[in-house]
């Protein structure tokens, strides 16, 4: 009986250490993760909430990560999925206090020009697959290989999505002028 208790205590300590290491890895990336979440949700509180949700989901799905070297991109993909779930939920419910409210990413200058408004409008009305590539490439300065890894797509697909997204944006912006 005493041997069984010691085994259980040892297993609990090992699990606790594993959990601490896991969340330390997330914490080291928290700034980058927050920035990505904010670029999707445009709200500090929502971005922090999505960080928490992504942490929870990644911990509960940690067994699905087959290659530990892909942890960072796996975590970013989970975060993006959390953000997309939140955006889908928002389409169903729009709180009254957010109607007409406009926010921009932290650290970015508040640009009130019609060009900036047009750019945001066009970006928000592109297909999601193009939005992902543009946000990761230009808001977070990621390389195409990194984006491909995060989205789980070949680099050539990411490259063509970037090209098509920029082409569509250019055409839509020219129509708005």
PDB file of C-alpha atoms in Angstrom:
ATOM      1  CA  UNK A   1       0.000   0.000   0.000  1.00  0.00           C
ATOM      2  CA  UNK A   2       2.786   2.437   0.902  1.00  0.00           C
ATOM      3  CA  UNK A   3       4.586   1.603  -2.363  1.00  0.00           C
ATOM      4  CA  UNK A   4       1.447   2.406  -4.357  1.00  0.00           C
ATOM      5  CA  UNK A   5       1.111   5.804  -2.666  1.00  0.00           C
ATOM      6  CA  UNK A   6       4.738   6.677  -3.434  1.00  0.00           C
ATOM      7  CA  UNK A   7       4.218   5.698  -7.093  1.00  0.00           C
ATOM      8  CA  UNK A   8       1.125   7.900  -7.325  1.00  0.00           C
ATOM      9  CA  UNK A   9       2.981  10.831  -5.742  1.00  0.00           C
ATOM     10  CA  UNK A  10       5.882  10.381  -8.158  1.00  0.00           C
ATOM     11  CA  UNK A  11       3.486  10.265 -11.133  1.00  0.00           C
ATOM     12  CA  UNK A  12       1.769  13.434  -9.925  1.00  0.00           C
ATOM     13  CA  UNK A  13       5.132  15.228  -9.602  1.00  0.00           C
ATOM     14  CA  UNK A  14       6.134  14.159 -13.117  1.00  0.00           C
ATOM     15  CA  UNK A  15       2.787  15.350 -14.497  1.00  0.00           C
ATOM     16  CA  UNK A  16       3.144  18.662 -12.640  1.00  0.00           C
ATOM     17  CA  UNK A  17       6.661  19.213 -14.040  1.00  0.00           C
ATOM     18  CA  UNK A  18       5.419  18.358 -17.565  1.00  0.00           C
ATOM     19  CA  UNK A  19       2.583  20.851 -17.177  1.00  0.00           C
ATOM     20  CA  UNK A  20       4.941  23.587 -15.935  1.00  0.00           C
ATOM     21  CA  UNK A  21       7.318  23.074 -18.873  1.00  0.00           C
ATOM     22  CA  UNK A  22       4.433  23.078 -21.337  1.00  0.00           C
ATOM     23  CA  UNK A  23       3.040  26.397 -20.097  1.00  0.00           C
ATOM     24  CA  UNK A  24       6.517  27.927 -19.865  1.00  0.00           C
ATOM     25  CA  UNK A  25       6.883  27.248 -23.608  1.00  0.00           C
ATOM     26  CA  UNK A  26       3.583  29.020 -24.220  1.00  0.00           C
ATOM     27  CA  UNK A  27       4.588  31.890 -21.943  1.00  0.00           C
ATOM     28  CA  UNK A  28       7.818  32.465 -23.907  1.00  0.00           C
ATOM     29  CA  UNK A  29       5.689  33.078 -27.014  1.00  0.00           C
ATOM     30  CA  UNK A  30       2.917  35.037 -25.317  1.00  0.00           C
ATOM     31  CA  UNK A  31       3.841  38.377 -26.914  1.00  0.00           C
ATOM     32  CA  UNK A  32       3.780  36.940 -30.423  1.00  0.00           C
ATOM     33  CA  UNK A  33       0.593  34.979 -29.720  1.00  0.00           C
ATOM     34  CA  UNK A  34      -1.133  38.035 -28.265  1.00  0.00           C
ATOM     35  CA  UNK A  35      -0.162  40.083 -31.307  1.00  0.00           C
ATOM     36  CA  UNK A  36      -1.598  37.480 -33.678  1.00  0.00           C
ATOM     37  CA  UNK A  37      -4.833  37.204 -31.688  1.00  0.00           C
ATOM     38  CA  UNK A  38      -5.160  40.997 -31.553  1.00  0.00           C
ATOM     39  CA  UNK A  39      -4.715  41.313 -35.307  1.00  0.00           C
ATOM     40  CA  UNK A  40      -7.699  39.005 -35.785  1.00  0.00           C
ATOM     41  CA  UNK A  41      -9.973  40.259 -33.007  1.00  0.00           C
ATOM     42  CA  UNK A  42      -8.987  43.947 -32.567  1.00  0.00           C
ATOM     43  CA  UNK A  43      -9.671  43.831 -28.837  1.00  0.00           C
ATOM     44  CA  UNK A  44      -7.208  43.499 -25.975  1.00  0.00           C
ATOM     45  CA  UNK A  45      -9.646  41.576 -23.780  1.00  0.00           C
ATOM     46  CA  UNK A  46     -10.644  39.218 -26.591  1.00  0.00           C
ATOM     47  CA  UNK A  47      -7.017  38.623 -27.569  1.00  0.00           C
ATOM     48  CA  UNK A  48      -6.137  37.723 -23.979  1.00  0.00           C
ATOM     49  CA  UNK A  49      -9.166  35.451 -23.771  1.00  0.00           C
ATOM     50  CA  UNK A  50      -8.106  33.671 -26.976  1.00  0.00           C
ATOM     51  CA  UNK A  51      -4.605  33.214 -25.560  1.00  0.00           C
ATOM     52  CA  UNK A  52      -6.149  31.520 -22.567  1.00  0.00           C
ATOM     53  CA  UNK A  53      -8.428  29.395 -24.766  1.00  0.00           C
ATOM     54  CA  UNK A  54      -5.538  28.371 -27.035  1.00  0.00           C
ATOM     55  CA  UNK A  55      -3.468  27.429 -23.973  1.00  0.00           C
ATOM     56  CA  UNK A  56      -6.286  25.260 -22.688  1.00  0.00           C
ATOM     57  CA  UNK A  57      -6.923  23.621 -26.077  1.00  0.00           C
ATOM     58  CA  UNK A  58      -3.250  22.958 -26.692  1.00  0.00           C
ATOM     59  CA  UNK A  59      -2.831  21.375 -23.238  1.00  0.00           C
ATOM     60  CA  UNK A  60      -5.874  19.154 -23.733  1.00  0.00           C
ATOM     61  CA  UNK A  61      -4.699  18.149 -27.248  1.00  0.00           C
ATOM     62  CA  UNK A  62      -0.982  17.849 -26.461  1.00  0.00           C
ATOM     63  CA  UNK A  63      -1.041  14.138 -27.330  1.00  0.00           C
ATOM     64  CA  UNK A  64      -1.867  15.034 -30.956  1.00  0.00           C
ATOM     65  CA  UNK A  65       1.485  16.823 -31.401  1.00  0.00           C
ATOM     66  CA  UNK A  66       3.683  14.176 -33.011  1.00  0.00           C
ATOM     67  CA  UNK A  67       6.798  16.280 -33.620  1.00  0.00           C
ATOM     68  CA  UNK A  68       7.893  18.464 -30.709  1.00  0.00           C
ATOM     69  CA  UNK A  69       9.887  20.688 -33.077  1.00  0.00           C
ATOM     70  CA  UNK A  70       6.601  21.841 -34.618  1.00  0.00           C
ATOM     71  CA  UNK A  71       5.255  23.055 -31.257  1.00  0.00           C
ATOM     72  CA  UNK A  72       5.352  26.765 -32.171  1.00  0.00           C
ATOM     73  CA  UNK A  73       3.481  26.456 -35.460  1.00  0.00           C
ATOM     74  CA  UNK A  74       1.048  23.937 -33.915  1.00  0.00           C
ATOM     75  CA  UNK A  75       0.278  26.412 -31.131  1.00  0.00           C
ATOM     76  CA  UNK A  76      -0.203  29.322 -33.568  1.00  0.00           C
ATOM     77  CA  UNK A  77      -2.572  27.182 -35.658  1.00  0.00           C
ATOM     78  CA  UNK A  78      -4.621  26.420 -32.528  1.00  0.00           C
ATOM     79  CA  UNK A  79      -4.694  30.136 -31.670  1.00  0.00           C
ATOM     80  CA  UNK A  80      -5.857  31.062 -35.183  1.00  0.00           C
ATOM     81  CA  UNK A  81      -8.594  28.422 -34.954  1.00  0.00           C
ATOM     82  CA  UNK A  82      -9.702  29.893 -31.610  1.00  0.00           C
ATOM     83  CA  UNK A  83      -9.814  33.366 -33.169  1.00  0.00           C
ATOM     84  CA  UNK A  84     -11.783  32.112 -36.161  1.00  0.00           C
ATOM     85  CA  UNK A  85     -14.269  30.368 -33.847  1.00  0.00           C
ATOM     86  CA  UNK A  86     -14.702  33.653 -31.968  1.00  0.00           C
ATOM     87  CA  UNK A  87     -15.207  35.616 -35.194  1.00  0.00           C
ATOM     88  CA  UNK A  88     -17.842  33.113 -36.344  1.00  0.00           C
ATOM     89  CA  UNK A  89     -19.576  33.449 -32.987  1.00  0.00           C
ATOM     90  CA  UNK A  90     -19.494  37.250 -33.314  1.00  0.00           C
ATOM     91  CA  UNK A  91     -21.240  37.109 -36.666  1.00  0.00           C
ATOM     92  CA  UNK A  92     -24.188  35.589 -34.876  1.00  0.00           C
ATOM     93  CA  UNK A  93     -24.152  38.137 -32.012  1.00  0.00           C
ATOM     94  CA  UNK A  94     -23.026  41.775 -32.219  1.00  0.00           C
ATOM     95  CA  UNK A  95     -22.958  43.516 -28.821  1.00  0.00           C
ATOM     96  CA  UNK A  96     -24.595  46.949 -28.937  1.00  0.00           C
ATOM     97  CA  UNK A  97     -21.586  48.649 -27.317  1.00  0.00           C
ATOM     98  CA  UNK A  98     -19.313  47.543 -30.222  1.00  0.00           C
ATOM     99  CA  UNK A  99     -21.473  48.875 -33.041  1.00  0.00           C
ATOM    100  CA  UNK A 100     -19.575  51.615 -34.800  1.00  0.00           C
ATOM    101  CA  UNK A 101     -16.449  51.056 -32.717  1.00  0.00           C
ATOM    102  CA  UNK A 102     -13.172  50.927 -34.641  1.00  0.00           C
ATOM    103  CA  UNK A 103      -9.880  49.719 -33.208  1.00  0.00           C
ATOM    104  CA  UNK A 104      -6.425  49.229 -34.635  1.00  0.00           C
ATOM    105  CA  UNK A 105      -3.562  46.960 -33.666  1.00  0.00           C
ATOM    106  CA  UNK A 106      -1.389  47.986 -30.705  1.00  0.00           C
ATOM    107  CA  UNK A 107       1.739  49.855 -31.632  1.00  0.00           C
ATOM    108  CA  UNK A 108       0.319  50.909 -34.977  1.00  0.00           C
ATOM    109  CA  UNK A 109      -0.288  54.592 -35.522  1.00  0.00           C
ATOM    110  CA  UNK A 110      -3.936  55.551 -35.566  1.00  0.00           C
ATOM    111  CA  UNK A 111      -4.515  56.355 -39.193  1.00  0.00           C
ATOM    112  CA  UNK A 112      -7.847  57.954 -39.868  1.00  0.00           C
ATOM    113  CA  UNK A 113      -7.373  58.455 -43.600  1.00  0.00           C
ATOM    114  CA  UNK A 114      -9.864  57.113 -46.074  1.00  0.00           C
ATOM    115  CA  UNK A 115      -7.061  54.981 -47.564  1.00  0.00           C
ATOM    116  CA  UNK A 116      -6.583  53.189 -44.221  1.00  0.00           C
ATOM    117  CA  UNK A 117     -10.325  52.661 -43.848  1.00  0.00           C
ATOM    118  CA  UNK A 118     -10.524  51.294 -47.386  1.00  0.00           C
ATOM    119  CA  UNK A 119      -7.569  48.988 -46.746  1.00  0.00           C
ATOM    120  CA  UNK A 120      -9.151  47.570 -43.581  1.00  0.00           C
ATOM    121  CA  UNK A 121     -12.511  47.173 -45.311  1.00  0.00           C
ATOM    122  CA  UNK A 122     -10.980  45.342 -48.274  1.00  0.00           C
ATOM    123  CA  UNK A 123      -8.867  43.093 -46.030  1.00  0.00           C
ATOM    124  CA  UNK A 124     -11.877  42.163 -43.910  1.00  0.00           C
ATOM    125  CA  UNK A 125     -13.874  41.280 -47.017  1.00  0.00           C
ATOM    126  CA  UNK A 126     -11.306  38.954 -48.573  1.00  0.00           C
ATOM    127  CA  UNK A 127     -11.767  35.188 -48.218  1.00  0.00           C
ATOM    128  CA  UNK A 128     -10.395  33.920 -44.885  1.00  0.00           C
ATOM    129  CA  UNK A 129      -7.645  31.889 -46.587  1.00  0.00           C
ATOM    130  CA  UNK A 130      -6.263  35.154 -48.028  1.00  0.00           C
ATOM    131  CA  UNK A 131      -6.722  37.075 -44.785  1.00  0.00           C
ATOM    132  CA  UNK A 132      -4.638  34.505 -42.888  1.00  0.00           C
ATOM    133  CA  UNK A 133      -1.739  34.822 -45.317  1.00  0.00           C
ATOM    134  CA  UNK A 134      -1.836  38.632 -45.397  1.00  0.00           C
ATOM    135  CA  UNK A 135      -2.115  39.020 -41.627  1.00  0.00           C
ATOM    136  CA  UNK A 136       0.736  36.617 -40.898  1.00  0.00           C
ATOM    137  CA  UNK A 137       2.939  38.015 -43.679  1.00  0.00           C
ATOM    138  CA  UNK A 138       2.453  41.761 -43.248  1.00  0.00           C
ATOM    139  CA  UNK A 139       1.207  42.261 -39.680  1.00  0.00           C
ATOM    140  CA  UNK A 140       3.629  39.721 -38.183  1.00  0.00           C
ATOM    141  CA  UNK A 141       6.421  39.788 -40.751  1.00  0.00           C
ATOM    142  CA  UNK A 142       6.509  36.004 -41.102  1.00  0.00           C
ATOM    143  CA  UNK A 143       8.292  34.312 -43.949  1.00  0.00           C
ATOM    144  CA  UNK A 144       6.317  32.222 -46.443  1.00  0.00           C
ATOM    145  CA  UNK A 145       7.861  29.000 -45.093  1.00  0.00           C
ATOM    146  CA  UNK A 146       6.668  29.855 -41.569  1.00  0.00           C
ATOM    147  CA  UNK A 147       3.177  30.650 -42.817  1.00  0.00           C
ATOM    148  CA  UNK A 148       3.081  27.385 -44.762  1.00  0.00           C
ATOM    149  CA  UNK A 149       4.051  25.467 -41.638  1.00  0.00           C
ATOM    150  CA  UNK A 150       1.418  27.229 -39.511  1.00  0.00           C
ATOM    151  CA  UNK A 151      -1.374  26.762 -42.035  1.00  0.00           C
ATOM    152  CA  UNK A 152      -0.304  23.241 -42.928  1.00  0.00           C
ATOM    153  CA  UNK A 153      -0.118  24.106 -46.635  1.00  0.00           C
ATOM    154  CA  UNK A 154       2.690  23.813 -49.171  1.00  0.00           C
ATOM    155  CA  UNK A 155       4.786  26.953 -49.557  1.00  0.00           C
ATOM    156  CA  UNK A 156       3.709  27.216 -53.207  1.00  0.00           C
ATOM    157  CA  UNK A 157       0.056  27.385 -52.085  1.00  0.00           C
ATOM    158  CA  UNK A 158       0.866  30.158 -49.608  1.00  0.00           C
ATOM    159  CA  UNK A 159       2.773  32.028 -52.305  1.00  0.00           C
ATOM    160  CA  UNK A 160      -0.142  31.824 -54.748  1.00  0.00           C
ATOM    161  CA  UNK A 161      -2.635  32.849 -52.038  1.00  0.00           C
ATOM    162  CA  UNK A 162      -0.479  35.856 -51.224  1.00  0.00           C
ATOM    163  CA  UNK A 163      -0.295  36.810 -54.905  1.00  0.00           C
ATOM    164  CA  UNK A 164      -4.058  36.395 -55.391  1.00  0.00           C
ATOM    165  CA  UNK A 165      -4.857  38.270 -52.178  1.00  0.00           C
ATOM    166  CA  UNK A 166      -2.704  41.224 -53.180  1.00  0.00           C
ATOM    167  CA  UNK A 167      -4.183  41.200 -56.680  1.00  0.00           C
ATOM    168  CA  UNK A 168      -7.744  41.200 -55.286  1.00  0.00           C
ATOM    169  CA  UNK A 169      -6.916  43.944 -52.796  1.00  0.00           C
ATOM    170  CA  UNK A 170      -5.357  46.095 -55.500  1.00  0.00           C
ATOM    171  CA  UNK A 171      -8.421  45.690 -57.748  1.00  0.00           C
ATOM    172  CA  UNK A 172     -10.889  46.439 -54.927  1.00  0.00           C
ATOM    173  CA  UNK A 173      -8.923  49.472 -53.741  1.00  0.00           C
ATOM    174  CA  UNK A 174      -8.783  50.885 -57.255  1.00  0.00           C
ATOM    175  CA  UNK A 175     -12.579  50.555 -57.494  1.00  0.00           C
ATOM    176  CA  UNK A 176     -12.976  52.503 -54.229  1.00  0.00           C
ATOM    177  CA  UNK A 177     -10.903  55.466 -55.443  1.00  0.00           C
TER     178      UNK A 177
END
